[in-house]
Amino acid sequence: MHSAKMKSPWKVPTVFPLFFLLFFHSSAFLAYDDQKGTSHPNGHSCLGCVAVVSVIEQLAQVHNTSIQGSMERLCGYLPEKLFLKTTCDLVVHMFGSDIIKLLGAHMNADVVCHVLDFCKQDPGQPQCHLYPLPKEAWKFTLEKGRQIVKKSSSLKYPRSSSDICSLPFLAKICQKIKLSIKNSMPFKDVDSDKHSVFPTLRGYHWRGRDCNDSDKTAYPGRRPDNWDVHQDSNCNGIWGVDPKDGIPYEKKFCEGSQPRGIILLGDSAGAHFHIPPNWLTASQMSLHSFLNLPTALTDELDWPQFSGVTGFLDSTSGIEEKSIYLRLRKRNHCNHRDYQNISRNGASSQNLRKFIESLSRNQALDHPAIVIYAMIGNDVCNGKSDPVPQMTTPEQLYSRVMQTLHHLNSHLPNGSHVILYGLPDGTFLWDNLHNRYHPLGQLNKDVTYAQFFSFLSCLQVSPCHGWMSSNKTLRTLTSERAEQLSNTLKKIATSEKFTNFHLFYMDFAFQEIIDEWQKRGGQPWQLIEPVDGFHPNEVASLLLADRFWKKLQLQQPQVLGKENPFNPQIEKVFGDQGGH
């Protein structure tokens, strides 16, 4: 059994590849950052280094400038916020001259990163490379590279011991991020009610915004205190008394309307892990490319505000489908702000107990909730060279899910609903991507997803070696285990009963999403995150939400609650109920 300890994705073994290291080292991308003793402990820094050097080289190519010029350009694109530009300038100061010399000698990113010791080949281990190997013998090329940088000063900098978070100006930021990842709780929460007025660091991007951060009894999702005559105790923006008849608005508009919240227990897919492709695509980079980088870093490279379950902002992808939360809110405006995304990069049935405490629901005081349990990947996905022994067994899954359900039964208000979501068949990843070019390979047509997947697997940092592999037998084995686990969830849903919630099972029907997308003229590969080649992207998440909603409407409409006939009046009196 793998260790369930979740390491912080911020322990970066070196100062070099600035933000790329930060986000490649995020445990979502390395879906199993909690594995000890992989034979490539520096896999993350190697991946980050190769990505950065590739981008530097491609920027020089696109803009017809020197390597020095392209490094300055890259730093110039970065915002000052979170000291990102400062860190970049420091890195260029430390390693720039070596990179210039090596690239000038026509060495590729793989060679550069091995010479600079960000990539290491352990004895007896295969040679990990993203680009085709040099024509000359690898050892000879490396030796040549080492001679080139021998006289350089940058080798004085210790690589293995330093940590990007040990830079004095980053220490404070790193500490905040580490803490919010560790606890999955809002960093800024004055009244400790698990809700915040701050967006990131597990704030209201993740769960409904607090409307009074100095009052522990005011938070989204609670039943109104004294019908909210004097203040908005549940943050849905409805409070006060109608002067015409003296009836409190909350009583008039919400009583008997069956308000309910939506809560997701999920992994990086549920948190909507996303690395924008223009962060890696030299031909698309501009001053605007990295404006959202500080927000992304303080949200763990997740974008829950756009996710299919709890997203509250309009889609950036232009499709009309809405998140499940926005649909519940539209159905009954009294549900405003009642959403919680309790998801974590690297989460699985085995380590959910580490952060399920961050769920906020008071059995006595709060409205019922719809809880979606969607651990869709990490029970079968890991980066080990032999991933099968690390996979969760049906017996382990049964035991952990039962623990989770008992926990929910003791925390959820009566009348809640829990939906167990099945696992997908991830063979569509290889089938639809392997011969396409990865964003790093588009400019020179030199890196396909097959090469990218193989590089990740070699470094043992693949989010899912079982599915992102050229080995068809391994892909089939992974799908078979996923199906066994889905059947276990189905069995639990049909045989177990709980006092405070109704339990349902729903298939993760990705093929239905693909069919729907193709009907609209789209291609299956357009539903997968382009940078990691693994996660469902925003379009896929919203199409899944649409499918989920339609199935519930058809089979279990009571889960969604009634349509509130007073919605037009609520809008008339309260406008957008205080937004988010």
XYZ file of C-alpha atoms in Angstrom:
580
model
C 0.000 0.000 0.000
C 1.346 3.435 -0.785
C 1.983 5.955 1.929
C -0.961 8.300 2.286
C 1.228 11.162 3.452
C 0.705 14.111 1.137
C 3.892 16.058 0.669
C 3.712 19.762 0.103
C 4.207 20.538 -3.565
C 6.391 23.502 -2.551
C 9.515 21.657 -1.412
C 11.414 22.447 -4.563
C 14.878 20.925 -4.565
C 16.488 23.871 -6.293
C 16.117 27.527 -7.033
C 16.333 27.188 -10.815
C 13.259 26.841 -12.927
C 11.184 29.455 -11.172
C 7.451 29.260 -11.662
C 7.633 26.249 -13.991
C 9.180 24.277 -11.193
C 6.524 25.586 -8.871
C 3.713 24.412 -11.032
C 5.267 21.246 -12.416
C 6.013 20.333 -8.854
C 2.364 20.753 -7.916
C 1.037 17.466 -6.671
C -1.852 17.572 -9.102
C 0.364 17.301 -12.080
C 2.296 14.590 -10.264
C -0.931 13.043 -9.116
C 0.990 11.002 -6.592
C 3.428 13.345 -4.967
C 3.009 11.312 -1.801
C 5.159 8.400 -2.912
C 8.411 7.814 -1.176
C 11.585 6.457 -2.640
C 11.091 6.830 -6.369
C 14.363 6.329 -8.168
C 14.220 9.856 -9.601
C 13.820 12.132 -6.579
C 14.778 15.065 -8.822
C 12.187 14.208 -11.480
C 10.234 17.391 -10.829
C 13.238 19.701 -11.135
C 14.333 17.909 -14.302
C 10.891 18.347 -15.864
C 10.769 22.018 -14.814
C 14.248 22.685 -16.155
C 13.597 21.050 -19.533
C 10.328 23.011 -19.884
C 11.981 26.362 -19.077
C 15.021 25.832 -21.292
C 12.708 24.758 -24.147
C 10.639 27.929 -23.752
C 13.778 30.118 -23.656
C 15.070 28.474 -26.832
C 11.717 28.770 -28.609
C 11.255 32.426 -27.608
C 14.619 33.203 -29.220
C 13.452 31.383 -32.347
C 10.031 33.073 -32.527
C 11.380 36.602 -31.990
C 14.687 36.057 -33.787
C 16.661 37.254 -30.741
C 19.611 36.005 -28.723
C 19.183 33.567 -25.817
C 20.041 36.460 -23.476
C 17.250 38.495 -25.100
C 14.729 35.686 -24.785
C 15.516 35.175 -21.073
C 15.001 38.895 -20.491
C 11.775 38.728 -22.484
C 10.483 35.804 -20.384
C 11.247 37.628 -17.116
C 9.644 40.755 -18.548
C 6.397 38.870 -19.132
C 6.157 37.864 -15.464
C 4.220 39.974 -12.973
C 5.977 41.628 -10.002
C 3.358 40.048 -7.741
C 4.617 37.206 -5.476
C 8.151 38.315 -6.510
C 7.814 36.266 -9.700
C 9.798 38.713 -11.831
C 12.413 39.135 -9.084
C 12.863 35.365 -8.828
C 13.199 35.112 -12.616
C 15.836 37.878 -12.722
C 17.776 36.158 -9.942
C 17.705 32.835 -11.795
C 18.915 34.461 -15.017
C 21.698 36.137 -13.052
C 22.736 32.757 -11.601
C 22.397 30.405 -14.564
C 21.920 32.574 -17.638
C 25.532 32.583 -18.837
C 25.764 28.762 -18.705
C 22.478 28.343 -20.567
C 23.664 30.796 -23.241
C 26.942 28.867 -23.713
C 25.290 25.451 -23.872
C 22.482 26.432 -26.238
C 25.091 28.280 -28.326
C 26.930 24.964 -28.703
C 23.702 23.452 -30.138
C 22.899 21.355 -27.089
C 19.202 20.682 -26.516
C 17.183 21.239 -23.327
C 17.741 17.645 -22.119
C 21.513 18.028 -22.345
C 21.501 21.501 -20.763
C 19.536 20.254 -17.759
C 21.781 17.210 -17.291
C 24.932 19.338 -17.509
C 23.507 21.778 -14.954
C 22.589 18.819 -12.697
C 18.840 19.441 -12.674
C 18.442 16.046 -14.319
C 20.422 13.086 -13.039
C 20.738 9.590 -14.406
C 21.013 7.057 -11.625
C 23.156 3.965 -12.264
C 21.181 1.229 -13.978
C 18.256 3.577 -14.729
C 17.146 4.440 -18.282
C 18.218 7.741 -19.826
C 15.244 10.148 -19.515
C 14.901 12.590 -22.405
C 12.095 14.642 -23.931
C 13.773 15.314 -27.292
C 15.408 12.764 -29.588
C 18.884 11.810 -28.278
C 21.890 13.640 -29.801
C 23.575 11.947 -32.772
C 26.859 11.639 -30.875
C 27.053 9.301 -27.889
C 25.157 10.733 -24.891
C 28.133 10.476 -22.494
C 30.402 12.258 -24.954
C 27.861 15.084 -25.438
C 27.491 15.501 -21.664
C 31.239 15.594 -21.158
C 31.508 18.264 -23.863
C 28.799 20.279 -22.074
C 30.540 19.963 -18.720
C 33.811 21.249 -20.214
C 31.921 24.282 -21.569
C 30.562 25.334 -18.164
C 33.582 24.240 -16.088
C 35.073 27.712 -15.996
C 31.735 29.229 -15.069
C 30.883 30.711 -11.676
C 27.321 29.453 -11.453
C 28.402 25.964 -10.417
C 29.279 27.450 -7.048
C 25.568 27.651 -6.285
C 24.445 24.588 -4.355
C 21.587 22.935 -6.207
C 20.562 19.926 -4.210
C 20.092 21.617 -0.854
C 18.464 24.877 -1.780
C 14.726 25.241 -1.925
C 12.925 28.004 -3.796
C 11.049 28.763 -0.578
C 14.312 29.467 1.247
C 14.743 32.688 -0.734
C 14.058 35.348 1.909
C 11.453 37.199 -0.161
C 9.510 33.994 -0.910
C 9.546 32.444 2.566
C 6.367 34.168 3.768
C 4.354 33.441 0.614
C 5.463 29.808 0.601
C 4.480 29.432 4.234
C 0.940 30.691 3.513
C 0.545 28.383 0.532
C 1.955 25.359 2.376
C -0.422 25.975 5.252
C -3.524 26.323 3.108
C -2.594 23.158 1.180
C -1.911 21.215 4.363
C -5.185 22.134 6.055
C -7.362 22.692 2.961
C -8.830 25.553 5.029
C -9.041 29.266 4.201
C -5.811 30.999 5.210
C -7.685 34.238 5.914
C -10.613 33.408 8.189
C -10.998 35.809 11.119
C -13.968 34.068 12.783
C -12.804 30.470 12.039
C -16.085 29.410 10.424
C -14.193 27.894 7.423
C -15.423 30.673 5.101
C -13.408 33.665 3.918
C -13.683 37.086 2.264
C -10.400 36.420 0.432
C -10.552 34.568 -2.938
C -7.466 32.330 -3.039
C -5.502 30.350 -0.419
C -8.621 28.154 -0.047
C -10.889 31.213 0.209
C -14.146 31.885 -1.669
C -12.892 30.438 -4.952
C -13.316 27.155 -3.056
C -16.373 27.771 -0.859
C -19.094 30.382 -0.541
C -17.848 33.836 0.446
C -18.354 34.849 4.059
C -20.618 37.865 4.423
C -19.448 38.680 7.964
C -15.958 37.488 8.809
C -16.171 38.696 12.384
C -19.258 36.616 13.242
C -18.829 32.863 13.530
C -22.614 32.322 13.276
C -22.889 33.975 9.843
C -21.762 31.760 6.939
C -23.176 30.280 3.698
C -25.411 27.229 3.991
C -26.968 27.722 7.425
C -30.672 27.930 8.138
C -31.485 31.599 8.727
C -31.256 32.886 12.270
C -34.634 34.440 13.202
C -35.512 34.606 9.480
C -32.635 37.082 8.989
C -34.736 39.985 10.160
C -31.702 42.052 11.204
C -28.770 40.595 9.298
C -27.929 38.069 6.590
C -26.860 35.047 8.643
C -26.542 32.628 5.702
C -24.894 34.984 3.185
C -27.482 34.343 0.448
C -28.114 38.078 0.181
C -31.753 37.813 1.346
C -32.566 39.579 4.634
C -34.671 42.285 6.257
C -38.454 42.741 6.411
C -40.934 43.606 3.651
C -42.325 47.024 4.726
C -45.642 46.272 2.954
C -46.681 43.366 5.172
C -44.003 43.087 7.900
C -43.008 39.553 6.798
C -39.239 38.831 6.725
C -38.033 38.374 3.126
C -36.184 35.145 3.961
C -39.408 33.631 5.335
C -41.501 34.891 2.443
C -39.115 33.820 -0.350
C -37.255 30.794 1.065
C -39.466 28.988 3.616
C -40.450 25.597 2.241
C -38.342 26.088 -0.899
C -36.001 23.273 0.207
C -32.679 25.161 0.032
C -29.583 22.980 -0.272
C -25.868 23.309 -0.876
C -23.484 21.465 -3.164
C -20.281 19.913 -1.776
C -17.616 18.147 -3.816
C -15.166 15.651 -2.309
C -12.687 15.360 -5.136
C -9.174 15.231 -6.542
C -7.291 17.482 -8.990
C -9.964 16.931 -11.670
C -12.692 18.174 -9.287
C -10.528 21.141 -8.237
C -10.068 21.828 -11.982
C -6.288 21.619 -12.195
C -5.180 23.615 -15.215
C -1.923 24.961 -16.629
C -2.751 27.463 -19.396
C -1.010 26.308 -22.602
C 0.167 29.854 -23.342
C 2.488 29.564 -20.308
C 4.473 27.072 -22.382
C 3.842 28.164 -25.965
C 6.501 30.654 -27.072
C 4.539 31.798 -30.118
C 1.553 32.791 -27.941
C 3.400 34.408 -25.043
C 2.844 38.058 -24.232
C 2.596 40.428 -21.290
C -0.942 39.127 -20.731
C 0.004 35.455 -20.579
C 1.027 35.412 -16.934
C -1.390 37.914 -15.384
C -3.285 35.044 -13.742
C -0.143 33.240 -12.513
C -0.192 34.691 -8.952
C -3.860 33.690 -8.540
C -3.151 30.229 -9.936
C -0.169 29.657 -7.636
C -2.125 30.695 -4.540
C -4.928 28.340 -5.660
C -2.510 25.379 -5.990
C -2.793 25.625 -9.812
C -6.458 24.750 -9.467
C -9.326 26.882 -10.812
C -12.346 25.803 -8.706
C -14.099 29.078 -9.592
C -14.492 27.634 -13.126
C -15.042 23.990 -12.190
C -17.961 21.864 -13.351
C -19.341 21.312 -9.862
C -18.747 24.514 -7.846
C -17.731 27.071 -10.496
C -19.463 30.426 -10.022
C -17.763 32.430 -12.769
C -18.858 32.259 -16.403
C -16.951 29.750 -18.479
C -13.824 31.012 -20.260
C -14.319 28.394 -22.979
C -17.407 29.962 -24.514
C -19.764 26.997 -24.057
C -23.158 27.744 -22.526
C -23.327 24.897 -20.006
C -23.171 25.964 -16.350
C -21.737 24.362 -13.227
C -23.961 22.325 -10.921
C -23.777 25.113 -8.316
C -24.960 27.766 -10.797
C -27.850 25.499 -11.835
C -28.891 24.951 -8.208
C -28.728 28.700 -7.626
C -30.794 29.368 -10.736
C -33.362 26.785 -9.603
C -33.625 28.382 -6.169
C -32.002 31.760 -5.490
C -32.043 30.933 -1.759
C -29.074 28.602 -2.515
C -26.810 31.587 -3.281
C -23.180 30.996 -2.150
C -23.853 27.525 -0.762
C -21.010 25.609 -2.426
C -17.859 23.899 -1.130
C -15.065 22.403 -3.197
C -13.293 20.041 -0.811
C -10.897 18.715 -3.440
C -7.180 18.306 -3.379
C -4.454 17.547 -5.897
C -3.341 13.960 -5.376
C -6.460 13.030 -3.377
C -7.742 9.452 -3.393
C -10.041 7.262 -1.328
C -6.952 6.409 0.746
C -5.977 9.920 1.868
C -9.331 11.743 1.893
C -9.524 11.370 5.686
C -6.584 13.798 5.927
C -8.666 16.724 4.727
C -12.338 15.754 5.044
C -12.366 17.690 8.332
C -12.205 20.876 6.264
C -15.800 20.220 5.169
C -18.113 22.693 6.888
C -21.642 21.492 7.709
C -23.478 21.726 11.008
C -26.002 18.937 11.410
C -28.256 20.969 13.693
C -28.045 24.435 12.119
C -27.464 24.031 8.381
C -29.475 23.185 5.281
C -29.112 19.679 3.773
C -26.439 19.234 1.118
C -25.823 17.291 -2.069
C -22.388 15.707 -1.708
C -20.590 14.350 -4.771
C -17.814 11.876 -4.002
C -15.577 11.948 -7.088
C -12.148 10.373 -6.577
C -11.841 9.617 -10.254
C -8.120 9.033 -10.773
C -5.611 8.493 -8.027
C -6.881 5.130 -6.839
C -5.568 3.653 -10.091
C -3.130 6.392 -11.155
C 0.443 6.837 -9.976
C 3.860 7.508 -11.460
C 5.661 4.311 -10.429
C 7.510 2.322 -13.100
C 5.295 -0.603 -12.092
C 2.040 1.168 -11.164
C -0.131 -1.922 -10.508
C 0.976 -2.789 -6.922
C 0.251 0.829 -5.893
C -3.355 0.759 -7.114
C -6.171 0.684 -4.555
C -7.835 -2.738 -4.350
C -11.639 -3.141 -4.259
C -11.339 -4.242 -0.585
C -9.311 -1.153 0.370
C -11.756 1.069 -1.483
C -14.758 -0.507 0.238
C -13.262 0.035 3.677
C -12.199 3.688 3.046
C -15.454 4.722 1.362
C -17.457 3.262 4.236
C -15.331 5.309 6.664
C -16.043 8.432 4.601
C -19.788 7.717 4.484
C -19.957 7.214 8.263
C -18.127 10.524 8.696
C -20.653 12.230 6.399
C -23.563 10.633 8.236
C -22.392 12.211 11.467
C -21.930 15.678 9.876
C -24.622 16.159 7.233
C -28.069 17.512 8.131
C -30.936 15.072 7.672
C -32.380 14.990 4.148
C -28.986 15.284 2.423
C -27.929 13.262 -0.631
C -24.593 11.608 -1.438
C -23.652 10.566 -4.975
C -20.730 8.202 -5.538
C -19.158 8.916 -8.913
C -17.510 6.072 -10.842
C -14.027 6.092 -12.360
C -13.474 6.744 -16.073
C -11.874 4.438 -18.591
C -8.766 6.510 -19.274
C -7.683 4.661 -22.418
C -9.096 7.642 -24.352
C -6.027 9.661 -23.246
C -3.498 7.598 -25.221
C -5.914 6.835 -28.043
C -6.659 10.502 -28.734
C -3.346 12.172 -27.919
C -0.309 9.952 -28.498
C 0.436 11.051 -32.077
C -0.460 14.743 -31.571
C 2.108 17.429 -30.712
C 2.447 18.613 -27.109
C 2.504 22.445 -26.630
C 6.309 22.205 -26.185
C 6.577 20.385 -29.519
C 4.209 22.425 -31.672
C 6.702 25.033 -32.905
C 9.273 22.570 -34.262
C 7.064 19.471 -34.548
C 9.498 17.611 -32.305
C 7.562 16.490 -29.184
C 4.476 14.301 -29.415
C 2.382 13.305 -26.401
C 3.832 9.790 -26.732
C 7.321 11.288 -26.146
C 6.050 13.571 -23.375
C 4.272 10.695 -21.589
C 7.368 8.534 -21.884
C 9.551 11.337 -20.404
C 7.168 11.719 -17.437
C 7.083 7.962 -16.864
C 10.869 7.701 -17.065
C 11.192 10.472 -14.436
C 8.479 8.674 -12.424
C 6.419 11.866 -12.200
C 3.594 10.828 -14.536
C 0.150 11.636 -13.143
C -0.981 8.262 -14.484
C 1.659 5.906 -15.826
C -1.025 3.207 -16.170
C -2.997 5.088 -18.830
C -0.331 7.454 -20.209
C 1.766 4.617 -21.540
C 2.546 3.030 -24.904
C 2.058 -0.375 -23.236
C -1.420 -1.487 -24.275
C -1.532 -4.329 -21.726
C -0.834 -1.850 -18.907
C -3.519 0.541 -20.173
C -6.043 -2.323 -20.270
C -5.053 -3.490 -16.761
C -5.549 0.062 -15.428
C -9.007 0.273 -17.012
C -9.963 -3.118 -15.594
C -9.008 -1.987 -12.080
C -10.939 1.276 -12.561
C -13.988 -0.770 -13.546
C -13.631 -3.029 -10.479
C -13.498 0.062 -8.259
C -16.560 1.578 -9.950
C -18.410 -1.698 -9.364
C -17.418 -1.550 -5.696
C -18.892 1.966 -5.429
C -22.056 0.771 -7.183
C -22.329 -2.137 -4.734
C -21.991 0.227 -1.746
C -24.676 2.547 -3.169
C -27.176 -0.266 -3.707
C -26.575 -2.155 -0.451
C -25.827 0.430 2.253
C -28.327 2.728 3.996
C -27.661 5.811 6.118
C -29.919 7.805 8.414
C -29.079 11.350 7.262
C -28.688 10.984 3.517
C -29.818 9.005 0.494
C -27.007 7.289 -1.374
C -26.760 7.019 -5.178
C -24.180 5.896 -7.717
C -23.496 7.494 -11.090
C -21.197 6.321 -13.888
C -18.415 8.593 -15.114
C -19.665 8.406 -18.673
C -16.840 10.072 -20.564
C -17.795 8.347 -23.810
C -21.185 10.134 -23.658
C -19.342 13.453 -23.313
C -17.136 12.618 -26.308
C -20.222 11.707 -28.367
C -21.962 14.942 -27.381
C -18.863 16.999 -28.243
C -18.454 15.273 -31.620
C -22.111 15.998 -32.379
C -21.214 19.689 -31.985
C -18.352 19.271 -34.440
C -15.574 18.938 -31.845
C -12.703 16.449 -31.577
C -12.149 14.162 -28.534
C -8.624 15.544 -27.869
C -10.145 18.982 -27.309
C -11.625 17.712 -24.021
C -8.243 17.005 -22.387
C -5.944 19.536 -20.664
C -3.263 20.224 -23.293
C -0.281 20.751 -20.966
C -0.564 17.689 -18.730
C -2.413 15.524 -21.266
C -4.379 14.002 -18.409
C -7.099 16.077 -16.761
C -10.547 16.765 -18.236
C -10.524 20.429 -19.266
C -13.133 23.102 -18.563
C -15.332 22.135 -21.525
C -15.302 18.466 -20.460
C -16.116 19.413 -16.833
C -19.100 21.516 -17.883
C -20.382 18.843 -20.273
C -20.073 16.313 -17.421
C -22.043 18.690 -15.183
C -24.722 18.925 -17.858
C -24.939 15.132 -18.151
C -25.014 14.763 -14.359
C -27.835 17.305 -14.025
C -29.948 15.747 -16.783
C -29.599 12.262 -15.270
C -30.661 13.525 -11.850
C -33.611 15.434 -13.311
C -34.722 12.247 -15.002
C -33.986 9.645 -12.320
C -33.819 11.463 -8.946
C -35.386 14.946 -9.307
C -35.926 15.138 -5.501
C -32.129 15.493 -5.094
C -32.208 18.905 -6.806
C -35.079 20.375 -4.777
C -37.996 22.352 -6.145
C -37.912 25.354 -8.431
C -38.509 28.439 -6.315
C -41.492 30.407 -7.671
C -40.204 33.528 -5.868
C -36.957 33.763 -7.882
C -38.192 36.769 -9.940
C -39.175 38.654 -6.741
C -35.816 37.851 -5.107
C -34.066 39.305 -8.149
C -36.312 42.360 -8.093
C -35.706 43.163 -4.417
C -32.082 42.018 -4.020
C -30.537 42.171 -7.489
C -27.702 39.668 -7.672
C -27.907 39.012 -3.904
C -24.536 40.547 -3.231
C -22.686 38.614 -5.941
C -19.912 36.319 -4.867
